[in-house]
C-alpha atoms as an extended CHARMM CRD file, in Angstrom:
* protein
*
       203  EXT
         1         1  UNK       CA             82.7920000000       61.0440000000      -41.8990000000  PROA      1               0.0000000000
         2         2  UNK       CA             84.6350000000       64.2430000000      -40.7060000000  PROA      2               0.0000000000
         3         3  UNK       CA             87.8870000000       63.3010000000      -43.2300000000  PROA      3               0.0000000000
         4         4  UNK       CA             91.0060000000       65.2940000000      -42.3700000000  PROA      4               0.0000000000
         5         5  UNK       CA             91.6140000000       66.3840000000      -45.7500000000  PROA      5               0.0000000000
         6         6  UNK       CA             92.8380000000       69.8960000000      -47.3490000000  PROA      6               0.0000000000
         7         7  UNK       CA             92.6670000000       70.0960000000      -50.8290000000  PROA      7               0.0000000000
         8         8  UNK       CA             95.2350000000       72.8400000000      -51.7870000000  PROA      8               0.0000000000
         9         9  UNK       CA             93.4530000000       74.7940000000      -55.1100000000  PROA      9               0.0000000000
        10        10  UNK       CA             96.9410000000       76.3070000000      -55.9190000000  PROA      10              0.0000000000
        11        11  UNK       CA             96.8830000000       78.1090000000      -58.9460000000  PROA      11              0.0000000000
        12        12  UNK       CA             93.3610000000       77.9700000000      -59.2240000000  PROA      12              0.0000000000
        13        13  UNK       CA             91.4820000000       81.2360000000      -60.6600000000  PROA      13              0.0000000000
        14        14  UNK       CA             88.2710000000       83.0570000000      -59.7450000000  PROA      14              0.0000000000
        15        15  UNK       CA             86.5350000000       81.8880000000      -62.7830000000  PROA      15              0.0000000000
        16        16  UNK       CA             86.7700000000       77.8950000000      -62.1250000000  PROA      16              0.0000000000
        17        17  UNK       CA             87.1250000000       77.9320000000      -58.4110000000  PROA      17              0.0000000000
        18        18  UNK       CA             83.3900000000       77.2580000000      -57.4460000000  PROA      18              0.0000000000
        19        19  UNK       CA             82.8020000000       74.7550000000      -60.0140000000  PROA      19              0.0000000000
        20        20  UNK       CA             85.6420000000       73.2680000000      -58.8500000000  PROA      20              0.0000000000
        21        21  UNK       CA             85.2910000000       73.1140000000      -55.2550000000  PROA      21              0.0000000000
        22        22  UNK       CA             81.8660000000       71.8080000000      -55.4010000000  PROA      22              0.0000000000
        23        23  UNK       CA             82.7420000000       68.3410000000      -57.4320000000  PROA      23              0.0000000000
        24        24  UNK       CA             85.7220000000       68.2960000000      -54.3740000000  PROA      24              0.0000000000
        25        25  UNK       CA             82.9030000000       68.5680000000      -51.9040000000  PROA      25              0.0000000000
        26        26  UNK       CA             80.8240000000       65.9490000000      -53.6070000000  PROA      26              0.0000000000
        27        27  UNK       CA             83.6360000000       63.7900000000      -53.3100000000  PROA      27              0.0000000000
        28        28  UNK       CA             83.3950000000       64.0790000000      -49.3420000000  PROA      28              0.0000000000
        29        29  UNK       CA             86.0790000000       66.4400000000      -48.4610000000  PROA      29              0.0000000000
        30        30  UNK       CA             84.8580000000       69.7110000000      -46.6440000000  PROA      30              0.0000000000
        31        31  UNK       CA             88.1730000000       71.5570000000      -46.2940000000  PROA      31              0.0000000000
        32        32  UNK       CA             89.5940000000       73.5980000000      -48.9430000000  PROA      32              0.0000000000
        33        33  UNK       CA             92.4520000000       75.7740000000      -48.9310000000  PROA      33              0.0000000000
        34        34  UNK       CA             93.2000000000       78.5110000000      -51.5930000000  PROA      34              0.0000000000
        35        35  UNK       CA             97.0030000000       79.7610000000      -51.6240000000  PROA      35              0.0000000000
        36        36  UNK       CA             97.3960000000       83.3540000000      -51.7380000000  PROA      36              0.0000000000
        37        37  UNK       CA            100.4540000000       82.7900000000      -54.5690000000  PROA      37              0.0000000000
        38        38  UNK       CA             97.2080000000       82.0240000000      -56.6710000000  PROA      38              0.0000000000
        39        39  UNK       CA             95.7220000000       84.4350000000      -59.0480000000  PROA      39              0.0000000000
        40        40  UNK       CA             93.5110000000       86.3290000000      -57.5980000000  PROA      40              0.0000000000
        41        41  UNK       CA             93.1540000000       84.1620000000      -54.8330000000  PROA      41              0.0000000000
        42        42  UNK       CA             91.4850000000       86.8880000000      -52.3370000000  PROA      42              0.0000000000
        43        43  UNK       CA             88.5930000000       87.2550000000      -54.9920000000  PROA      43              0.0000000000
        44        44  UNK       CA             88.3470000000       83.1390000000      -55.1210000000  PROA      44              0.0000000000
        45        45  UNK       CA             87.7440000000       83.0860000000      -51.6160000000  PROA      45              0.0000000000
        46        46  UNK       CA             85.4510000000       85.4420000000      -51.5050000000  PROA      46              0.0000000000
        47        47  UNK       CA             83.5300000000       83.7500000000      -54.8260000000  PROA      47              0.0000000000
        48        48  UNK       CA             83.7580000000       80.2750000000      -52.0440000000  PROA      48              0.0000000000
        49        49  UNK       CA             82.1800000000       81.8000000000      -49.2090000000  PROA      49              0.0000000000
        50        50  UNK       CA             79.4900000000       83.2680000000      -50.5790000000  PROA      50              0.0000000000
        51        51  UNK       CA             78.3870000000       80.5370000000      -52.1090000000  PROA      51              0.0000000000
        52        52  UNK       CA             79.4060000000       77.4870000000      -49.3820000000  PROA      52              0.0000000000
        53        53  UNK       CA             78.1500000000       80.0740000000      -46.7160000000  PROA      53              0.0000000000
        54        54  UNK       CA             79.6070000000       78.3260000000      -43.7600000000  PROA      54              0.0000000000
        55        55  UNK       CA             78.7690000000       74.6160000000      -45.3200000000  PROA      55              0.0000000000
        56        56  UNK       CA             82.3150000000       73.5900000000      -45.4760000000  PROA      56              0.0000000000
        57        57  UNK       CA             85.9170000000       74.9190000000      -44.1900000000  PROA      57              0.0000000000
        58        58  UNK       CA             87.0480000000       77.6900000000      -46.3350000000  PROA      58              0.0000000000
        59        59  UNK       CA             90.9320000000       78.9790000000      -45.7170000000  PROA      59              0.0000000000
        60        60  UNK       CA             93.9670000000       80.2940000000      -47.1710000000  PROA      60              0.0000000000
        61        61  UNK       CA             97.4060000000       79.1730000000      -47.4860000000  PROA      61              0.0000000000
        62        62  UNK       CA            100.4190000000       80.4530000000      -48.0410000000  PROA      62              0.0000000000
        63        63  UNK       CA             99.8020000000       83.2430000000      -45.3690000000  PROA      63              0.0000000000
        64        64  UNK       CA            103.2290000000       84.9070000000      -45.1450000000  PROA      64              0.0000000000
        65        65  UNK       CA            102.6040000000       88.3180000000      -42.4740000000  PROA      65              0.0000000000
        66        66  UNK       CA            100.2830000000       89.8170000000      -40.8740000000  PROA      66              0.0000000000
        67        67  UNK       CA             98.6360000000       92.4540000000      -43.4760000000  PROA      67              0.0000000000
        68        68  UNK       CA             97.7850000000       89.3770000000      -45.3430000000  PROA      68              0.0000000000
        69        69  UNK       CA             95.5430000000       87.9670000000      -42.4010000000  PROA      69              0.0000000000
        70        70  UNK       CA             94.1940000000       91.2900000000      -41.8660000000  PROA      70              0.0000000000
        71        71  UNK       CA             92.4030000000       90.9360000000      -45.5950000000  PROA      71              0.0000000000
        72        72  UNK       CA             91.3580000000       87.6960000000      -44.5690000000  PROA      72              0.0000000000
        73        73  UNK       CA             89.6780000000       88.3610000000      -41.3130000000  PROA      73              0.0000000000
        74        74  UNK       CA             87.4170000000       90.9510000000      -43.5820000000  PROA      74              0.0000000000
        75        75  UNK       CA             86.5640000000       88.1970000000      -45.6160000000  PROA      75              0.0000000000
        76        76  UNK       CA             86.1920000000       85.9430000000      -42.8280000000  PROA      76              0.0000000000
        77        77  UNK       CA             87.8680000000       82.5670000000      -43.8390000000  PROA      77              0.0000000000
        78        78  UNK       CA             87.5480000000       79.6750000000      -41.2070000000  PROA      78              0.0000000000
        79        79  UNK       CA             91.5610000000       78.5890000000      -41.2940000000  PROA      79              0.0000000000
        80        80  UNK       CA             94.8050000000       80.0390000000      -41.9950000000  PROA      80              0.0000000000
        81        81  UNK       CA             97.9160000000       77.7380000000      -43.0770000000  PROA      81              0.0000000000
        82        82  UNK       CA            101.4940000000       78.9820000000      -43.5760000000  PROA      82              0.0000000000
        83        83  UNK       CA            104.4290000000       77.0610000000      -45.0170000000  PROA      83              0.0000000000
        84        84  UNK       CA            106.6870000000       78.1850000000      -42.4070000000  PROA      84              0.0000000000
        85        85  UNK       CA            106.1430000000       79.0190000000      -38.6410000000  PROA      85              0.0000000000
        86        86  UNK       CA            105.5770000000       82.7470000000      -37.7570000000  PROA      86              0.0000000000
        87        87  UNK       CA            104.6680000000       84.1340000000      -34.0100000000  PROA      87              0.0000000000
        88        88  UNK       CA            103.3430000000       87.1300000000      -35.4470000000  PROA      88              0.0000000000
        89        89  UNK       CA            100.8620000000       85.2390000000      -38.1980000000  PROA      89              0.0000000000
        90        90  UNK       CA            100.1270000000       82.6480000000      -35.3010000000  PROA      90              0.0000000000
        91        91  UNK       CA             99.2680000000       85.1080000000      -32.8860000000  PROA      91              0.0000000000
        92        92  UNK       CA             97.0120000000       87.4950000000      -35.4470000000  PROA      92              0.0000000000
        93        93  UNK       CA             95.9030000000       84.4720000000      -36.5830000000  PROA      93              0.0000000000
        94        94  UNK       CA             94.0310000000       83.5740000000      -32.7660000000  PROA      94              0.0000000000
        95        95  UNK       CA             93.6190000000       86.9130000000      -32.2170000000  PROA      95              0.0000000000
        96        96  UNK       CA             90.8990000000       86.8430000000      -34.9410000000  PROA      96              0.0000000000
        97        97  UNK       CA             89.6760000000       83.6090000000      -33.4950000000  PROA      97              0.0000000000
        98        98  UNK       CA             90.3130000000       82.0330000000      -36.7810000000  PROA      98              0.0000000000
        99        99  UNK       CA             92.0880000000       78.5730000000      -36.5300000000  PROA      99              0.0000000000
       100       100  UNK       CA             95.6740000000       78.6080000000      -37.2560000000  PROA      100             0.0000000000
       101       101  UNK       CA             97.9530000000       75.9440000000      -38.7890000000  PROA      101             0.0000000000
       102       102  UNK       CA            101.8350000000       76.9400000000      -39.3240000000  PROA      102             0.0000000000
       103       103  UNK       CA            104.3080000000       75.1530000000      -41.0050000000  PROA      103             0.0000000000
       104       104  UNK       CA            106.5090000000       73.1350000000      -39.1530000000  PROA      104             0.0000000000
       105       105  UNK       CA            109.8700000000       70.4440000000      -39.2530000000  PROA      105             0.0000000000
       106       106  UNK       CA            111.3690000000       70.4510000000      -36.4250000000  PROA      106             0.0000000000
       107       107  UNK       CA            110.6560000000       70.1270000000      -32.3690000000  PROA      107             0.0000000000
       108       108  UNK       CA            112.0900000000       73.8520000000      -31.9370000000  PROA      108             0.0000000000
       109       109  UNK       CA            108.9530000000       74.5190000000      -34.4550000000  PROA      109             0.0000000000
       110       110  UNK       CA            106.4110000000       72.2830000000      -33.3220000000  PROA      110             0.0000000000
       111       111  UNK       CA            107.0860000000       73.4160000000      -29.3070000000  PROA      111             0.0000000000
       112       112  UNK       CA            107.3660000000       77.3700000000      -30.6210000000  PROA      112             0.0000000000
       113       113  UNK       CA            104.4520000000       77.1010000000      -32.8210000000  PROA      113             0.0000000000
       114       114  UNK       CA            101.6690000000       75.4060000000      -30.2100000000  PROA      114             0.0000000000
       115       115  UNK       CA            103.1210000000       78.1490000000      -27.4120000000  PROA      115             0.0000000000
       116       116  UNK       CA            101.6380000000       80.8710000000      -29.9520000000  PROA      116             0.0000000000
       117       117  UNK       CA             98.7180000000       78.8250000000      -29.4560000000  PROA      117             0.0000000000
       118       118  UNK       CA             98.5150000000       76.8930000000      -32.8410000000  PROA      118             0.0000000000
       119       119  UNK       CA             95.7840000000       74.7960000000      -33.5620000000  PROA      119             0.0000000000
       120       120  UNK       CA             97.4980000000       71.8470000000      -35.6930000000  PROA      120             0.0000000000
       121       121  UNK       CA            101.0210000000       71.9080000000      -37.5750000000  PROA      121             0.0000000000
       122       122  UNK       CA            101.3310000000       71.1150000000      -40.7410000000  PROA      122             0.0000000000
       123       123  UNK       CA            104.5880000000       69.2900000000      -41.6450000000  PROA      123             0.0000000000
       124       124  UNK       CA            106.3620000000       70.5790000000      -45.0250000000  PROA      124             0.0000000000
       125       125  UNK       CA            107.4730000000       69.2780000000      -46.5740000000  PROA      125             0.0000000000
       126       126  UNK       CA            106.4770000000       66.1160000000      -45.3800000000  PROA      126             0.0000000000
       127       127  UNK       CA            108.2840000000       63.9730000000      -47.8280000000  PROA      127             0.0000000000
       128       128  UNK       CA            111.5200000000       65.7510000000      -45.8830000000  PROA      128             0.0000000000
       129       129  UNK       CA            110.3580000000       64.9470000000      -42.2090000000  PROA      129             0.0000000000
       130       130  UNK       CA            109.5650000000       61.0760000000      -42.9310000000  PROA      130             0.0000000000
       131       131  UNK       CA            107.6600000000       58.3680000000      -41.2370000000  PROA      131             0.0000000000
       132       132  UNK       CA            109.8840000000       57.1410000000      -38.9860000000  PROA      132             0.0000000000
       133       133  UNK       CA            110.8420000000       60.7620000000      -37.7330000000  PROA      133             0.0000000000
       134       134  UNK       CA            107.1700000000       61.4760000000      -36.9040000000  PROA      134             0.0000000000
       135       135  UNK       CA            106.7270000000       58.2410000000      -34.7250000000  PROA      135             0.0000000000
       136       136  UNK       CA            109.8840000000       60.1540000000      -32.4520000000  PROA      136             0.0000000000
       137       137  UNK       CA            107.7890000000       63.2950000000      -32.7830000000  PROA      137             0.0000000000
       138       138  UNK       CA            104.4590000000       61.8400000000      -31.5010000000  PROA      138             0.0000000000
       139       139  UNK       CA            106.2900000000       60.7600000000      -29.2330000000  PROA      139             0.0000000000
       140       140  UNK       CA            106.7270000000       63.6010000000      -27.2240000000  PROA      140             0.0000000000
       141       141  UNK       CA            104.1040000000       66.3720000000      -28.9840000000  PROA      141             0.0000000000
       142       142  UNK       CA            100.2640000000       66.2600000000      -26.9260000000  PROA      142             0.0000000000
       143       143  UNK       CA             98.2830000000       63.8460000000      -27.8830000000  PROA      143             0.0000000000
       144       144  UNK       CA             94.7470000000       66.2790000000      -29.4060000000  PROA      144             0.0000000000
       145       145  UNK       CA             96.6430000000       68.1980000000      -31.2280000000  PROA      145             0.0000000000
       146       146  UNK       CA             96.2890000000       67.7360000000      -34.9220000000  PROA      146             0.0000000000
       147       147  UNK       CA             99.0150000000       66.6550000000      -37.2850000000  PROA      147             0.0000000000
       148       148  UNK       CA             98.8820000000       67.5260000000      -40.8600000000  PROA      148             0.0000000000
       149       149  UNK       CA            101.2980000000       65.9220000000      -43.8230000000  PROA      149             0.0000000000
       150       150  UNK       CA            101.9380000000       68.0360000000      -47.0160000000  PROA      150             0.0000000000
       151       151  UNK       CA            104.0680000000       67.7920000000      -49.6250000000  PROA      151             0.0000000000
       152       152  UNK       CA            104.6430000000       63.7530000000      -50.7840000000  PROA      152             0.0000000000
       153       153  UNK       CA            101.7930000000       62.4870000000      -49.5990000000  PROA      153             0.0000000000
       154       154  UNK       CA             98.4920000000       61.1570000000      -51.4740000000  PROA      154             0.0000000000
       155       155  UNK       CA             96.5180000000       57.9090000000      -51.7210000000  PROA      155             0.0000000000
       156       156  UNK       CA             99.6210000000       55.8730000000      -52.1770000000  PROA      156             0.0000000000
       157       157  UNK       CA            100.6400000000       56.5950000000      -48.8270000000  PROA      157             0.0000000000
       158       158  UNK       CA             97.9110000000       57.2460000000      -46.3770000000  PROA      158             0.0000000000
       159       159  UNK       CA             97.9900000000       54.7150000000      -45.1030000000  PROA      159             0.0000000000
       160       160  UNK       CA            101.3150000000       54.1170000000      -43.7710000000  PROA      160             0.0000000000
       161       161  UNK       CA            101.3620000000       58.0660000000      -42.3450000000  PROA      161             0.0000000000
       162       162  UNK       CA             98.2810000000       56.9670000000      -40.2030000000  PROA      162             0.0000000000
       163       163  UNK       CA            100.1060000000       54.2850000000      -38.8530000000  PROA      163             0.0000000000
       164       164  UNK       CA            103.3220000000       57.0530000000      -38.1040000000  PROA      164             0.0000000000
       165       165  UNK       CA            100.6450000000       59.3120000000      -36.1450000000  PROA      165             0.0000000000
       166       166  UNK       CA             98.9140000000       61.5110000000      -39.0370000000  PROA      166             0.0000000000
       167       167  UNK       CA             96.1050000000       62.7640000000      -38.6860000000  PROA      167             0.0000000000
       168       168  UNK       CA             95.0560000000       64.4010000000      -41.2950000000  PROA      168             0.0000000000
       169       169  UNK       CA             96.3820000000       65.6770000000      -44.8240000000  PROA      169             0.0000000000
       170       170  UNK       CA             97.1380000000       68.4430000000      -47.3820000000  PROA      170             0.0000000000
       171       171  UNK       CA             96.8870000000       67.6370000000      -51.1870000000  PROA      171             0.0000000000
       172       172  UNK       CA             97.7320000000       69.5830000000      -53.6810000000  PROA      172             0.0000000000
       173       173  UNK       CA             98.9030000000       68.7180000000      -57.0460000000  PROA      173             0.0000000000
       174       174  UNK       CA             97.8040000000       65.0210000000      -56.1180000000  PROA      174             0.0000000000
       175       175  UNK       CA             93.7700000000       66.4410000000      -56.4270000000  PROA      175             0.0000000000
       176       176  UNK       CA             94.8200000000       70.2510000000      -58.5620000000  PROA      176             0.0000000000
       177       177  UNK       CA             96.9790000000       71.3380000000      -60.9260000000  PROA      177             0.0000000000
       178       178  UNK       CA             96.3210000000       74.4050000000      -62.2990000000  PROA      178             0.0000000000
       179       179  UNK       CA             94.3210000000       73.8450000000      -65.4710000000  PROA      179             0.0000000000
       180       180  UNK       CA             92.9160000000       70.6670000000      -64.4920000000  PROA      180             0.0000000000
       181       181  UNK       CA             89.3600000000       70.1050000000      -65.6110000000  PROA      181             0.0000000000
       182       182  UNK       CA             86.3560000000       69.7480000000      -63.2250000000  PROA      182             0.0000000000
       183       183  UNK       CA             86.0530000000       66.3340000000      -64.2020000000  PROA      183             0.0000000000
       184       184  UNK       CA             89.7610000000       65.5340000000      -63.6450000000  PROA      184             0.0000000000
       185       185  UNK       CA             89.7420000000       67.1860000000      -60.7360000000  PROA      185             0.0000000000
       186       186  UNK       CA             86.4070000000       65.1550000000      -59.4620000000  PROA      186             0.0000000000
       187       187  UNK       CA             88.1530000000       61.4110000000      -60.0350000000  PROA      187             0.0000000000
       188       188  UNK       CA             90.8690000000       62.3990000000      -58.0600000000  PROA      188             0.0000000000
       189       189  UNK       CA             89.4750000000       64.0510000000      -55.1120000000  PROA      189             0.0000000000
       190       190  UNK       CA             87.4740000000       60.4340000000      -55.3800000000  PROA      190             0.0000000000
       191       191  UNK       CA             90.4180000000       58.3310000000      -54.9390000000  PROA      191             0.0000000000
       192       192  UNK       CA             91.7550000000       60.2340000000      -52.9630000000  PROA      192             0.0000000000
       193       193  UNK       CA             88.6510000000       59.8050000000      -50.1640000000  PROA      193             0.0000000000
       194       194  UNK       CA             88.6180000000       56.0870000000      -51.0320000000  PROA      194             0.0000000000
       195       195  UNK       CA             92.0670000000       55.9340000000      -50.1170000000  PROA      195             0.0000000000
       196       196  UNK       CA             91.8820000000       57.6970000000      -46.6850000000  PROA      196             0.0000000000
       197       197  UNK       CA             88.7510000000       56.1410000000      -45.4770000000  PROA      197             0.0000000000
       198       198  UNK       CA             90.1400000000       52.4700000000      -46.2600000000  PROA      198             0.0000000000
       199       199  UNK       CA             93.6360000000       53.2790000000      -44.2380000000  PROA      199             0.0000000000
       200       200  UNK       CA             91.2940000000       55.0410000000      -41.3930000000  PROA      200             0.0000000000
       201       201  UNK       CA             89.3600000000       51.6670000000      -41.0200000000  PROA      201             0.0000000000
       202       202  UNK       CA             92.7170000000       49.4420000000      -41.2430000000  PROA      202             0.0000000000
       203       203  UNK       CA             94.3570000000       51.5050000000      -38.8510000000  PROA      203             0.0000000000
């Protein structure tokens, strides 16, 4: 199953990252983000895609301007994700053919952000925007694009975002915090896939 799940490594260093990322990937989730307000976190995803090499989706969050995508279309990471919505990080972002997923909240946003020719928003924090305001929103917003939930969200609530119109999800502190354990780490990226692959099959 191609599960539309981010697990956010925030705060994750150089040194645990790959051991880290591969009991996540054992689990059955293929998309990991490491947040540049991480220590390090250039050298982390570097350490991930030499040794993934192109086996799973490798990006970065927490993109803020364009120098910062600069470093990262050297080290050639698959996505980019931003908290906020920036033209100039979108459009350096495509430029690079790299696939591009700004933080959103608003229609203004959403509307702006898929004109710079986003790939998916991601909606933080999603705990803020709320179910019943992303029904409205699908509403209206094209039907292929994807929609992302971060911030609030996690195995307690998949499924009922699926039924709003989510498509897919960020986790962070839900499958990492930073000095979690491999182990740890490993039982909750595994709940976490149980979770999302029961409320894809009852949607």
């Amino acid at each position: 199953m191609n599960r539309k799940i981010i697990a956010i490594l925030r705060g994750i260093k150089p040194q645990e990252v790959i051991e880290v990322a591969h009991v996540i990937v054992q689990a059955g989730i293929t998309q990991v983000e490491i947040p540049l307000n991480s220590p390090n976190a250039f050298d982390s995803i570097k350490l991930l895609r030499n040794e993934f090499k192109h086996t799973i989706q490798i990006g970065a969050g927490t993109v803020l301007n364009v120098n910062q995508v600069g470093v990262l279309i050297d080290i050639g990471v698959d996505f980019i994700v931003s908290p906020n919505f920036d033209s100039a990080v979108v459009s350096a972002t495509k430029a690079a053919d790299i696939l591009s997923y700004p933080g959103v909240i608003t229609p203004t946003e959403c509307f702006a952000a898929l004109d710079c020719g986003a790939d998916g928003l991601k909606f933080f924090p999603a705990s803020l925007l709320g179910q019943e305001n992303l029904i409205a929103l699908r509403a209206v917003l094209p039907a292929d694009i994807p929609l992302y939930m971060v911030g609030g969200v996690g195995p307690e609530n998949f499924d009922t975002w699926i039924k709003a119109g989510a498509h897919g999800f960020g986790v962070g502190s839900g499958i990492y915090k930073a000095g979690d354990s491999s182990e740890l780490v490993a039982k909750k990226a595994e709940s976490i896939v149980l979770s999302y692959d029961q409320a894809k099959n009852d949607k």
